[in-house]
């Protein structure tokens, strides 16, 4: 609402009195601290050296030495839900964020539409005189809204951030990222050969944003949400950083656990009596219908591996560790800047991981994790061929689940499973030299990601507002832990915590923890009412070794009832563990509609894959061209990238189409002669006819005007090309090149594009002739 004018208006401005009140921005109190979040991705409790791990993180240690680290910090076990808690102080269910944006569903707990009633800390601080900036991973929007044509209602600038530079989805290629600047897409500023890496780029932009703020608004406090992609797959890093860890992991992941547990005990993070769980504590569990525990969660013992497997697995860990240390060094550059400009002492810093390490690499790990997302098994012999390339731009790697287990030491299980500490117990550090006396101390009180915002408000002296941007607010659901930061002996105000993610669920109350034995989606176990409940006393049994369900049936019954009541409060239902095939069929609304047709014109921004999926269907690509040079070159249309995609392109005037199946096989059609000069219509049509394992198969035909000039039997991916953001482009291949025939970008020269039409139909037929006739009429 516009404020009422408080000045005076006369005929002559000289006799009038202005009212400058609407132009005066809110002002933070003198000396208000800056706020910096550093949110790591898929970093387990036992990874960082400051938490006993063997990965060198000198800048995380630097923060811990100047503040406090927490031994019992917990997350939701999944990235987007945790991040929603970190920014709102509410639970994931209340935020509608119990899933990631790619699986947004039509239920209150999984819409991925965080309501305005749950104000972000960025919105609150901006109304109190702060500049606000988001850098890096976002992943708080439905996937169908991650495009230029979609509403930006869930994007950073709509949720209280003045500036944004990063990527919208859950992961991206670190060498060729899917980058967005404020509300538009941009290209990376350099190539890997020129020294580009996303972690460095994000640190550069963070420093630039801070310099802009201090230059134009000196003394104004700021809040930055800094979220590098590390260490989510793909694990990408310069070879020399991975090489720093040569020999560090040679004795394997089981030995790593023993070493790290001893270090954690020395650091006072866990009791001296703590023992490690077996490497496969749930391997013998089955669902109500006899479905076994997912093989992807079951670790191969190190002494049963072949020498080749050990060599590959060792390099996987070296690459992961190098990725973490390299990114820590970039964070260090940001901290150095704050110190150089005199801001570090009065910056409240919260450094955490959003969940435990991921077992999505399965038993062997992967050189292209898109295989996992497509339900295609690994080929260990093929993976060994690129051992020396792991982490470089020619791979899209993930480590084996044995390393996920190890980097989650001393706990059971992994990311996505909210029942076990391996998924939810994560590193956390808070540092504010000017405001906190603690230096290098540990706090053992239990807290959760949803407690961070209330704690920050308390430390800043902010009363949670009744309204944000004129919208009445829901109560914060987290509690402030500021008291224990000031006094390690202070009693914790937190007494319970609810968990529910992808069919896994648990409840914590005053040191006791009850949970079900149920693998997360995409397990498809269902039969939730038949799940076995376990009971653990975490105060004495941090890694859930002694199930006391039989000894304390009354207490377990109380906690189960508490879970049910909390599920009503925090939107715990419906429970969901659907399979990958089920989730792929989610009928999500899309701004692209359901017409089965997408037309791209020159100058169009990239179209995200989920805005127009062709998964599992027949499809065609048709382009109208004008050939102006005898030997035109370049991409006409490209979707996806090196690790899965397809491309229609010209080399010396010859038309080619490649379908790159998961980076493992380029299936190519080539015209026999160059294109004629002048107007021409070209295209490719794929008719789905059968299936090869999980992959649809069929006939692809290459067209020039009305003539079929080449055909081939090909197989296509069962799922999306990637989750890294490589969508559809015309006139160039924006990210990693789909085909080895050309390099990244390969812009079209010697020809102009009228438009490119992509259609997707049923499994019987596409009316290619109708599309061709329409193009002839238009051109």
XYZ file of C-alpha atoms in Angstrom:
779
model
C 0.000 0.000 0.000
C 1.352 3.435 -0.930
C 1.964 5.641 2.089
C -0.152 8.784 2.365
C 1.693 11.881 1.145
C 2.793 13.937 4.189
C 4.112 17.044 2.447
C 2.312 20.047 0.966
C 1.423 20.680 -2.674
C 0.947 24.213 -4.012
C 0.645 25.660 -7.518
C 4.322 26.528 -7.493
C 6.911 23.968 -6.436
C 8.721 26.750 -4.585
C 5.762 26.983 -2.236
C 5.420 23.186 -1.905
C 6.908 20.876 0.736
C 8.226 17.461 -0.400
C 7.794 14.243 1.535
C 10.936 12.166 1.369
C 9.773 9.466 3.789
C 8.817 6.933 1.052
C 12.348 7.212 -0.375
C 14.132 6.418 2.854
C 15.085 2.764 3.001
C 14.799 0.876 6.288
C 17.993 1.194 8.286
C 19.565 -1.574 10.325
C 20.803 -0.677 13.812
C 24.323 0.683 14.070
C 26.805 -2.148 14.242
C 24.363 -4.766 12.925
C 26.352 -7.812 11.830
C 26.437 -9.205 8.324
C 25.019 -12.709 7.861
C 26.727 -15.310 5.686
C 25.382 -18.787 5.027
C 27.831 -21.291 3.518
C 25.746 -24.294 2.486
C 27.675 -27.333 1.297
C 26.042 -30.167 -0.624
C 26.220 -33.920 0.111
C 29.031 -33.594 2.674
C 28.820 -36.278 5.352
C 29.606 -35.908 9.047
C 32.915 -37.758 8.701
C 34.297 -35.972 5.626
C 35.869 -32.708 6.861
C 39.086 -32.840 8.870
C 37.562 -30.479 11.428
C 34.977 -33.224 12.125
C 37.577 -35.992 12.139
C 37.615 -36.759 8.422
C 40.600 -36.935 6.107
C 39.555 -34.196 3.684
C 41.523 -31.030 4.304
C 39.201 -28.067 4.820
C 41.431 -25.309 6.231
C 38.800 -22.620 5.874
C 36.139 -24.642 7.647
C 38.727 -25.187 10.376
C 39.381 -21.445 10.368
C 35.708 -20.826 11.098
C 35.534 -23.529 13.752
C 38.586 -22.092 15.497
C 36.862 -18.708 15.680
C 33.502 -20.069 16.789
C 31.515 -23.189 17.624
C 30.952 -26.524 15.942
C 27.941 -28.689 16.704
C 28.162 -32.443 17.200
C 24.403 -33.017 16.882
C 23.227 -30.794 14.065
C 20.538 -32.394 11.887
C 18.964 -31.860 8.487
C 16.019 -33.374 6.636
C 18.347 -35.812 4.760
C 17.570 -34.121 1.435
C 18.750 -30.872 -0.143
C 15.658 -28.812 -1.046
C 13.762 -29.646 2.155
C 16.781 -28.703 4.275
C 17.356 -25.468 2.377
C 13.732 -24.472 2.831
C 14.151 -24.926 6.592
C 17.379 -22.895 6.597
C 15.692 -19.946 4.927
C 12.302 -19.909 6.670
C 12.656 -21.436 10.157
C 9.744 -23.743 9.350
C 9.598 -27.470 8.638
C 9.921 -28.896 5.162
C 6.295 -30.059 5.177
C 4.969 -26.652 6.181
C 7.047 -25.225 3.341
C 5.545 -27.674 0.838
C 9.079 -28.905 0.241
C 9.333 -32.566 1.306
C 10.638 -33.408 -2.183
C 12.972 -31.794 -4.703
C 11.606 -29.569 -7.445
C 11.889 -32.275 -10.103
C 9.265 -34.307 -8.203
C 6.908 -31.512 -7.222
C 3.447 -32.983 -6.704
C -0.072 -31.742 -6.145
C -0.137 -32.134 -2.359
C 0.425 -29.470 0.311
C 3.636 -31.080 1.553
C 5.209 -31.562 -1.887
C 4.082 -28.649 -4.053
C 7.551 -27.004 -3.905
C 5.708 -23.689 -3.624
C 6.886 -22.205 -0.323
C 3.953 -19.994 0.716
C 4.467 -16.265 1.292
C 3.153 -16.836 4.825
C 6.500 -18.559 5.475
C 8.738 -15.553 4.993
C 12.374 -16.057 4.044
C 15.083 -14.615 6.270
C 16.165 -12.629 3.201
C 12.741 -10.955 3.101
C 12.828 -10.171 6.804
C 16.367 -8.764 6.757
C 15.758 -6.698 3.638
C 12.850 -5.011 5.412
C 15.305 -4.221 8.217
C 17.909 -2.476 6.133
C 20.052 -5.319 4.771
C 21.294 -5.905 1.244
C 20.576 -9.523 0.321
C 22.367 -11.791 -2.148
C 22.073 -15.432 -3.227
C 25.000 -17.206 -4.874
C 25.092 -20.758 -6.240
C 22.524 -23.508 -5.880
C 18.850 -22.570 -5.476
C 16.688 -25.705 -5.986
C 13.632 -24.219 -4.285
C 11.330 -24.048 -7.307
C 9.245 -26.647 -9.139
C 11.237 -27.880 -12.128
C 8.440 -26.828 -14.475
C 8.991 -23.209 -13.380
C 12.722 -23.113 -14.152
C 12.357 -21.429 -17.543
C 12.118 -17.935 -18.977
C 8.452 -18.366 -19.844
C 7.469 -19.440 -16.338
C 6.504 -17.351 -13.360
C 9.474 -16.219 -11.307
C 7.397 -16.336 -8.104
C 9.687 -18.893 -6.463
C 13.006 -17.562 -7.767
C 15.488 -15.781 -5.491
C 14.557 -12.237 -6.520
C 10.934 -12.973 -5.660
C 11.868 -14.214 -2.190
C 13.744 -11.273 -0.790
C 17.112 -11.460 -2.542
C 18.285 -8.313 -4.302
C 20.750 -10.213 -6.468
C 21.273 -13.778 -7.661
C 23.985 -15.619 -9.553
C 23.962 -19.391 -9.730
C 21.926 -22.341 -10.931
C 18.247 -23.066 -10.348
C 18.263 -26.873 -10.236
C 19.746 -29.416 -7.886
C 23.076 -29.910 -9.662
C 25.042 -28.666 -12.597
C 28.183 -29.411 -14.562
C 31.018 -27.611 -12.787
C 32.895 -27.043 -16.052
C 29.914 -26.013 -18.201
C 27.275 -24.862 -15.703
C 23.669 -23.908 -16.232
C 24.007 -20.308 -15.052
C 21.392 -17.706 -14.223
C 22.047 -14.068 -13.365
C 19.104 -12.503 -11.550
C 16.186 -13.596 -13.769
C 17.944 -14.476 -17.014
C 20.313 -17.148 -18.284
C 23.977 -16.390 -19.017
C 26.973 -18.297 -20.321
C 30.064 -19.096 -18.287
C 32.767 -16.464 -18.617
C 35.489 -18.902 -19.720
C 36.225 -22.539 -20.544
C 37.951 -25.219 -18.462
C 41.035 -24.841 -20.665
C 41.089 -21.187 -19.613
C 40.919 -22.138 -15.928
C 37.144 -21.982 -15.432
C 35.469 -23.868 -12.592
C 32.079 -23.011 -11.135
C 33.337 -22.851 -7.523
C 35.826 -20.144 -8.462
C 33.226 -18.297 -10.525
C 30.795 -18.259 -7.595
C 33.448 -16.918 -5.230
C 34.366 -14.242 -7.779
C 30.750 -13.166 -8.070
C 30.242 -13.179 -4.301
C 33.197 -10.839 -3.863
C 31.911 -8.648 -6.703
C 28.463 -8.378 -5.104
C 29.983 -7.468 -1.751
C 32.247 -4.878 -3.346
C 29.241 -3.362 -5.122
C 27.341 -3.186 -1.846
C 30.109 -1.500 0.129
C 30.933 0.931 -2.694
C 27.386 2.182 -3.145
C 26.020 1.720 0.388
C 29.005 1.896 2.744
C 28.283 0.537 6.189
C 25.034 -1.114 5.166
C 24.891 -4.700 6.475
C 24.272 -7.570 4.096
C 23.070 -11.152 4.088
C 24.566 -13.625 1.629
C 23.340 -17.155 0.958
C 26.433 -18.807 -0.567
C 25.794 -22.320 -1.893
C 28.501 -23.944 -4.030
C 27.650 -27.116 -5.916
C 30.312 -29.014 -3.954
C 30.206 -31.813 -3.238
C 27.105 -32.944 -5.106
C 27.812 -35.023 -8.178
C 29.147 -34.503 -10.747
C 32.409 -34.498 -8.802
C 34.466 -32.149 -10.965
C 37.845 -30.689 -10.100
C 41.202 -29.880 -11.633
C 43.420 -32.956 -11.782
C 46.101 -31.455 -9.533
C 43.616 -31.046 -6.680
C 42.575 -34.690 -6.880
C 46.241 -35.678 -7.108
C 46.880 -33.986 -3.727
C 45.101 -36.997 -2.202
C 47.165 -39.718 -3.890
C 47.564 -42.523 -1.365
C 45.184 -40.994 1.195
C 42.405 -43.533 0.591
C 44.416 -46.550 -0.587
C 43.415 -48.725 2.370
C 39.745 -48.448 1.510
C 36.527 -47.208 2.990
C 36.328 -49.654 5.898
C 39.765 -48.631 7.157
C 38.775 -44.993 6.629
C 35.878 -45.443 9.063
C 38.139 -46.818 11.783
C 40.636 -43.992 11.324
C 37.995 -41.284 11.352
C 36.134 -42.663 14.368
C 39.356 -42.524 16.386
C 39.877 -38.915 15.315
C 36.284 -38.003 16.191
C 36.778 -39.394 19.670
C 39.986 -37.353 20.082
C 38.072 -34.217 19.026
C 35.355 -34.893 21.606
C 32.637 -35.173 18.977
C 31.471 -38.659 19.994
C 31.811 -40.744 23.183
C 34.905 -42.899 23.670
C 32.641 -45.950 23.906
C 31.136 -45.478 20.443
C 31.408 -48.453 18.077
C 30.920 -48.563 14.334
C 27.891 -50.269 12.796
C 28.487 -53.080 10.303
C 28.832 -51.836 6.723
C 25.450 -53.232 5.661
C 23.192 -52.987 8.709
C 19.944 -53.314 6.723
C 20.954 -55.687 3.947
C 18.719 -58.520 5.211
C 15.594 -56.396 5.593
C 12.673 -56.974 3.238
C 9.367 -55.293 2.553
C 5.995 -56.719 3.488
C 5.777 -58.420 0.097
C 9.326 -59.778 0.263
C 10.959 -56.997 -1.754
C 14.636 -56.906 -0.740
C 16.514 -53.870 0.485
C 17.756 -51.888 -2.559
C 21.035 -53.239 -3.901
C 22.209 -49.666 -4.548
C 22.407 -49.197 -0.755
C 24.425 -52.351 -0.131
C 28.201 -51.894 0.063
C 30.708 -54.358 -1.351
C 33.323 -55.228 1.319
C 36.721 -53.784 0.406
C 38.508 -57.129 0.672
C 36.122 -58.627 -1.905
C 36.945 -56.054 -4.580
C 39.240 -56.775 -7.486
C 42.438 -54.770 -7.882
C 40.852 -52.880 -10.765
C 37.804 -52.010 -8.679
C 39.987 -50.788 -5.841
C 41.984 -48.581 -8.207
C 38.788 -47.056 -9.575
C 37.196 -46.590 -6.156
C 40.332 -44.981 -4.726
C 40.367 -42.422 -7.511
C 36.675 -41.701 -6.886
C 37.486 -40.696 -3.315
C 40.493 -38.637 -4.412
C 38.344 -36.688 -6.859
C 35.627 -36.072 -4.256
C 38.180 -34.905 -1.701
C 39.921 -32.669 -4.232
C 36.575 -31.135 -5.194
C 35.864 -30.358 -1.533
C 39.309 -28.892 -0.829
C 39.333 -26.812 -4.009
C 35.951 -25.334 -3.136
C 37.073 -24.724 0.446
C 39.947 -22.697 -1.031
C 37.428 -20.582 -2.950
C 35.464 -20.027 0.261
C 38.783 -18.976 1.759
C 39.122 -16.263 -0.871
C 35.734 -14.932 0.230
C 36.789 -14.981 3.888
C 40.070 -13.282 2.990
C 38.126 -10.516 1.264
C 35.994 -9.999 4.360
C 39.093 -9.860 6.529
C 40.859 -7.456 4.158
C 37.861 -5.108 4.189
C 37.456 -5.266 7.966
C 34.143 -7.124 7.883
C 35.008 -10.632 9.040
C 34.812 -10.021 12.797
C 31.285 -8.671 12.518
C 29.947 -11.303 10.149
C 27.757 -14.040 11.583
C 28.661 -17.143 9.575
C 26.708 -20.391 9.440
C 28.517 -23.209 7.589
C 26.699 -26.529 7.132
C 26.017 -29.428 4.802
C 22.438 -29.916 3.590
C 22.428 -33.709 4.100
C 24.700 -36.705 4.433
C 26.719 -38.249 1.631
C 24.831 -39.812 -1.253
C 24.748 -43.493 -2.223
C 23.320 -42.654 -5.644
C 26.541 -43.928 -7.244
C 25.527 -47.470 -6.282
C 28.007 -50.240 -5.644
C 30.461 -49.269 -8.403
C 30.116 -45.515 -8.596
C 29.744 -43.933 -12.003
C 31.580 -41.987 -14.657
C 28.181 -40.639 -15.721
C 25.614 -40.479 -12.947
C 22.872 -39.852 -15.500
C 22.846 -43.629 -15.853
C 21.524 -43.837 -12.274
C 18.779 -41.325 -13.013
C 17.822 -43.368 -16.071
C 17.833 -46.710 -14.262
C 20.706 -48.040 -16.406
C 23.285 -50.188 -14.626
C 26.990 -49.400 -14.611
C 29.620 -51.171 -16.689
C 32.705 -51.446 -14.501
C 35.019 -52.373 -17.389
C 33.926 -49.344 -19.402
C 34.348 -47.147 -16.339
C 37.899 -48.407 -15.821
C 38.816 -47.117 -19.270
C 38.387 -43.530 -18.077
C 40.020 -43.980 -14.675
C 42.591 -41.270 -15.369
C 39.890 -38.867 -16.579
C 37.693 -38.947 -13.467
C 36.741 -35.434 -12.443
C 37.618 -33.868 -15.791
C 35.116 -32.525 -18.298
C 34.936 -35.889 -20.086
C 33.270 -37.490 -17.050
C 30.224 -36.843 -14.905
C 31.276 -38.891 -11.873
C 29.863 -40.123 -8.609
C 31.647 -42.300 -6.054
C 30.549 -45.761 -4.884
C 28.212 -46.176 -1.935
C 31.126 -47.486 0.133
C 32.576 -43.986 0.204
C 29.182 -42.545 1.096
C 29.148 -44.888 4.097
C 32.708 -43.874 4.994
C 32.213 -40.135 4.701
C 29.121 -40.469 6.919
C 31.228 -42.032 9.718
C 30.257 -43.037 12.354
C 26.631 -43.372 11.300
C 24.359 -45.712 9.384
C 23.037 -45.104 5.895
C 22.949 -42.102 3.598
C 21.268 -39.080 2.095
C 17.502 -39.371 1.372
C 16.916 -41.608 4.395
C 15.572 -39.546 7.287
C 15.404 -42.499 9.676
C 19.149 -42.847 10.205
C 21.849 -40.473 11.373
C 23.921 -41.018 8.213
C 21.321 -39.061 6.280
C 20.452 -36.400 8.852
C 23.509 -35.800 11.090
C 25.779 -33.284 9.387
C 28.619 -30.849 10.086
C 27.715 -27.368 11.292
C 29.854 -24.419 12.371
C 28.834 -20.960 13.605
C 31.279 -18.080 13.873
C 30.791 -14.452 14.896
C 33.964 -13.161 16.542
C 32.465 -9.854 17.650
C 29.266 -11.337 19.026
C 30.285 -14.725 20.469
C 33.039 -15.352 23.006
C 33.427 -19.031 22.113
C 36.577 -20.004 20.228
C 37.083 -23.534 18.955
C 34.408 -24.999 21.213
C 31.951 -27.853 20.672
C 28.262 -27.925 21.490
C 26.516 -31.248 21.953
C 22.902 -30.101 22.131
C 20.556 -31.453 19.459
C 19.400 -28.972 16.835
C 17.894 -28.989 13.369
C 18.099 -26.884 10.221
C 14.749 -25.278 11.080
C 16.347 -23.845 14.257
C 18.917 -21.747 12.387
C 16.635 -18.845 11.420
C 15.199 -18.383 14.937
C 18.748 -18.492 16.293
C 19.925 -15.798 13.886
C 16.939 -13.593 14.682
C 17.688 -13.964 18.381
C 21.373 -13.115 17.940
C 20.455 -10.068 15.846
C 17.784 -8.913 18.301
C 14.987 -9.328 15.749
C 11.488 -10.282 16.843
C 9.941 -12.527 14.172
C 7.555 -10.232 12.322
C 3.795 -10.670 12.210
C 3.778 -9.688 8.541
C 6.340 -9.822 5.737
C 5.654 -7.794 2.609
C 2.133 -7.221 3.970
C 1.458 -10.974 4.290
C 0.541 -12.295 7.737
C 3.095 -14.874 8.834
C 2.814 -18.373 10.241
C 4.696 -18.961 13.511
C 8.307 -20.086 13.324
C 8.528 -23.821 13.987
C 12.199 -23.932 14.914
C 13.561 -22.702 18.240
C 16.426 -20.356 19.022
C 19.645 -21.983 20.155
C 21.349 -18.661 20.924
C 21.505 -19.498 24.628
C 23.754 -22.516 24.139
C 26.057 -20.507 21.880
C 26.740 -18.158 24.757
C 26.754 -20.839 27.474
C 27.716 -24.465 26.720
C 25.998 -25.601 29.903
C 22.663 -23.991 29.038
C 19.759 -26.372 28.733
C 18.387 -26.840 25.265
C 14.975 -25.361 24.488
C 14.426 -28.070 21.889
C 12.478 -31.156 22.924
C 11.281 -32.870 19.736
C 11.949 -33.122 16.016
C 9.814 -34.668 13.274
C 11.195 -36.390 10.128
C 9.494 -37.621 6.967
C 11.135 -37.810 3.534
C 10.300 -40.110 0.602
C 8.643 -42.743 2.783
C 11.318 -42.720 5.513
C 10.290 -41.311 8.881
C 11.432 -40.793 12.430
C 10.797 -38.785 15.588
C 13.276 -37.488 18.165
C 12.266 -36.474 21.683
C 14.616 -35.521 24.509
C 17.409 -37.840 23.417
C 15.200 -40.744 22.298
C 14.756 -41.566 18.633
C 12.114 -43.796 17.022
C 12.204 -44.652 13.339
C 10.908 -47.114 10.766
C 12.882 -49.546 8.647
C 11.860 -48.500 5.157
C 14.056 -47.560 2.171
C 13.351 -44.217 0.524
C 11.868 -43.651 -2.890
C 12.254 -45.039 -5.445
C 11.998 -48.292 -3.487
C 8.282 -48.886 -4.099
C 8.001 -50.895 -0.869
C 4.712 -49.236 0.123
C 2.787 -51.134 2.875
C 3.725 -48.340 5.267
C 1.421 -49.617 8.013
C 3.469 -52.828 8.191
C 6.825 -51.135 8.723
C 8.899 -52.166 11.718
C 9.601 -49.395 14.243
C 12.905 -49.171 16.121
C 13.811 -47.271 19.273
C 17.239 -45.835 20.143
C 18.555 -43.735 22.997
C 20.733 -41.336 20.995
C 22.196 -39.728 24.086
C 23.974 -43.028 24.731
C 23.840 -44.635 21.282
C 24.607 -41.998 18.638
C 24.870 -44.435 15.749
C 21.740 -46.469 16.460
C 23.242 -49.854 17.311
C 20.967 -51.020 20.143
C 17.297 -51.257 19.267
C 15.333 -50.923 22.536
C 11.874 -51.421 21.025
C 11.358 -54.695 22.902
C 12.685 -53.246 26.156
C 10.656 -50.035 26.091
C 7.362 -50.799 24.307
C 5.485 -48.096 26.185
C 7.965 -45.397 25.248
C 7.970 -46.541 21.624
C 4.181 -46.348 21.567
C 4.365 -42.778 22.911
C 6.849 -41.764 20.239
C 4.831 -43.361 17.466
C 1.808 -41.420 18.627
C 3.916 -38.273 18.777
C 4.989 -38.902 15.171
C 1.355 -39.147 14.121
C 0.390 -35.913 15.869
C 3.427 -34.125 14.446
C 2.560 -35.481 10.982
C -0.744 -33.631 11.213
C 1.047 -30.445 12.247
C 3.888 -30.663 9.711
C 2.009 -32.161 6.737
C 3.620 -35.588 6.939
C 1.074 -37.246 4.657
C 0.809 -38.680 2.068
C 3.800 -40.970 2.412
C 5.557 -41.533 -0.896
C 8.149 -44.112 -1.941
C 7.091 -44.495 -5.566
C 9.465 -46.031 -8.086
C 11.457 -44.075 -10.639
C 8.997 -45.137 -13.333
C 6.099 -43.822 -11.248
C 7.841 -40.542 -10.500
C 8.719 -40.064 -14.173
C 5.016 -40.117 -14.964
C 4.078 -37.273 -12.610
C 1.470 -35.196 -14.404
C 2.969 -31.857 -13.466
C 1.417 -28.683 -14.873
C 3.724 -26.885 -17.268
C 3.750 -23.462 -18.865
C 4.460 -25.308 -22.128
C 1.056 -26.990 -21.881
C 0.263 -30.422 -23.269
C 0.075 -29.621 -26.972
C 2.931 -31.971 -27.826
C 4.589 -29.261 -29.876
C 7.319 -26.726 -29.173
C 8.497 -24.110 -31.675
C 11.785 -22.283 -31.183
C 12.780 -19.109 -33.029
C 16.241 -17.513 -33.314
C 17.126 -15.591 -30.186
C 15.112 -17.842 -27.869
C 16.602 -18.722 -24.522
C 17.290 -22.328 -23.637
C 14.183 -24.402 -22.970
C 14.627 -26.666 -19.922
C 14.060 -30.313 -20.679
C 11.164 -30.634 -18.267
C 9.304 -27.819 -19.973
C 8.903 -30.079 -22.995
C 9.775 -33.712 -22.273
C 10.113 -36.317 -25.013
C 10.819 -39.134 -22.562
C 9.632 -42.552 -23.725
C 7.755 -41.217 -26.754
C 8.042 -40.911 -30.492
C 9.231 -37.460 -31.495
C 10.428 -35.350 -34.386
C 12.652 -32.307 -34.926
C 11.913 -30.154 -37.975
C 13.776 -27.009 -39.037
C 13.312 -24.456 -41.791
C 16.627 -23.128 -43.083
C 17.963 -20.747 -45.660
C 21.368 -21.849 -46.905
C 23.505 -18.803 -47.730
C 26.947 -20.421 -47.993
C 28.052 -23.464 -50.011
C 29.390 -25.196 -46.902
C 27.434 -24.105 -43.819
C 28.522 -25.382 -40.409
C 26.984 -25.482 -36.972
C 24.193 -26.677 -34.763
C 20.613 -26.322 -35.901
C 19.094 -27.854 -32.766
C 20.616 -29.483 -29.679
C 19.136 -30.895 -26.499
C 21.082 -32.347 -23.573
C 24.848 -32.696 -23.747
C 27.903 -34.939 -23.734
C 26.425 -37.344 -21.196
C 23.095 -37.785 -22.964
C 21.424 -35.723 -25.669
C 20.647 -35.306 -29.337
C 21.667 -32.833 -32.013
C 20.790 -31.858 -35.592
C 23.763 -30.105 -37.193
C 25.717 -29.303 -40.364
C 29.349 -29.977 -41.221
C 30.515 -28.609 -44.557
C 26.900 -28.437 -45.647
C 26.126 -32.082 -44.819
C 23.195 -32.746 -42.496
C 23.796 -34.983 -39.462
C 21.681 -36.165 -36.557
C 23.191 -37.794 -33.456
C 21.370 -39.381 -30.558
C 23.920 -39.719 -27.761
C 22.714 -42.494 -25.441
C 23.975 -41.691 -21.934
C 27.388 -40.622 -23.183
C 28.172 -44.226 -24.085
C 27.041 -44.459 -27.698
C 26.614 -41.888 -30.464
C 23.967 -43.138 -32.884
C 24.379 -41.148 -36.053
C 22.467 -40.502 -39.275
C 24.194 -38.634 -42.128
C 22.836 -37.290 -45.405
C 24.656 -38.496 -48.549
C 25.200 -35.034 -50.055
C 25.401 -31.385 -48.921
C 22.241 -29.307 -48.657
C 21.222 -27.217 -51.661
C 21.399 -23.444 -51.432
C 18.297 -21.438 -50.646
C 15.267 -22.487 -48.628
C 15.166 -26.036 -47.339
C 13.356 -27.939 -44.610
C 15.252 -30.621 -42.723
C 14.364 -32.883 -39.876
C 14.569 -36.134 -37.974
C 11.684 -38.372 -37.004
C 11.872 -41.135 -34.379
C 9.158 -43.785 -34.103
C 9.190 -45.812 -30.908
C 8.715 -49.504 -31.684
C 10.084 -51.614 -28.843
C 12.312 -51.698 -25.801
C 15.879 -52.815 -25.014
C 16.145 -53.264 -21.276
C 14.839 -49.967 -19.901
C 15.505 -48.073 -23.155
C 12.851 -47.531 -25.847
C 13.944 -48.505 -29.358
C 12.737 -47.576 -32.800
C 13.521 -46.181 -36.221
C 15.068 -42.778 -36.778
C 14.811 -41.222 -40.240
C 16.610 -38.159 -41.541
C 14.619 -35.880 -43.896
C 15.552 -33.211 -46.405
C 12.362 -31.597 -47.672
C 10.081 -34.565 -48.392
C 12.842 -37.082 -48.982
C 14.107 -39.598 -46.430
C 17.872 -39.596 -46.883
C 18.984 -41.919 -44.043
C 17.453 -44.317 -41.536
C 18.760 -46.262 -38.544
C 17.554 -48.349 -35.654
C 18.412 -46.521 -32.438
C 17.648 -46.695 -28.744
C 16.774 -43.670 -26.661
C 17.106 -42.943 -22.978
C 14.306 -44.125 -20.697
C 14.494 -40.886 -18.695
C 15.686 -37.343 -19.033
C 18.966 -36.481 -20.694
C 20.274 -34.947 -17.494
C 19.511 -33.099 -14.290
C 22.266 -30.578 -14.964
C 20.090 -28.084 -16.806
C 21.185 -28.728 -20.391
C 17.938 -28.025 -22.231
C 17.070 -27.305 -25.860
C 18.804 -24.647 -27.949
C 18.752 -23.629 -31.584
C 21.689 -22.242 -33.506
C 24.215 -23.555 -30.957
C 24.926 -26.273 -28.381
C 25.226 -24.233 -25.165
C 26.705 -26.721 -22.688
C 28.893 -29.763 -23.186
C 28.743 -30.772 -26.868
C 26.321 -33.610 -27.646
C 28.557 -35.040 -30.370
C 32.284 -35.593 -30.655
C 31.967 -34.160 -34.177
C 32.157 -30.623 -32.815
C 33.124 -28.526 -29.819
C 30.907 -26.676 -27.354
C 28.654 -23.964 -28.806
C 29.435 -24.668 -32.536
C 27.224 -21.756 -33.656
C 25.523 -22.025 -37.029
C 27.207 -20.123 -39.861
C 26.414 -20.003 -43.561
C 22.713 -20.563 -42.942
C 19.816 -18.936 -41.106
C 17.046 -20.622 -39.159
C 13.399 -19.737 -39.655
C 12.260 -21.889 -36.754
C 12.681 -25.332 -35.244
C 9.665 -27.409 -34.233
C 9.884 -30.333 -31.834
C 6.870 -32.596 -31.579
C 6.227 -35.549 -29.293
C 3.513 -38.073 -29.932
C 2.229 -41.501 -28.994
C 3.963 -44.773 -29.771
C 2.200 -45.248 -33.105
C 2.835 -42.308 -35.382
C 3.624 -38.641 -35.669
C 2.122 -36.566 -38.435
C 5.447 -35.376 -39.820
C 3.888 -34.578 -43.188
C 1.458 -32.153 -41.565
C 4.312 -30.320 -39.833
C 6.277 -30.252 -43.071
C 3.304 -28.839 -44.986
C 2.792 -26.142 -42.366
C 6.428 -25.079 -42.658
C 6.171 -24.907 -46.464
C 3.108 -22.684 -46.158
C 4.780 -20.405 -43.630
C 8.090 -20.160 -45.493
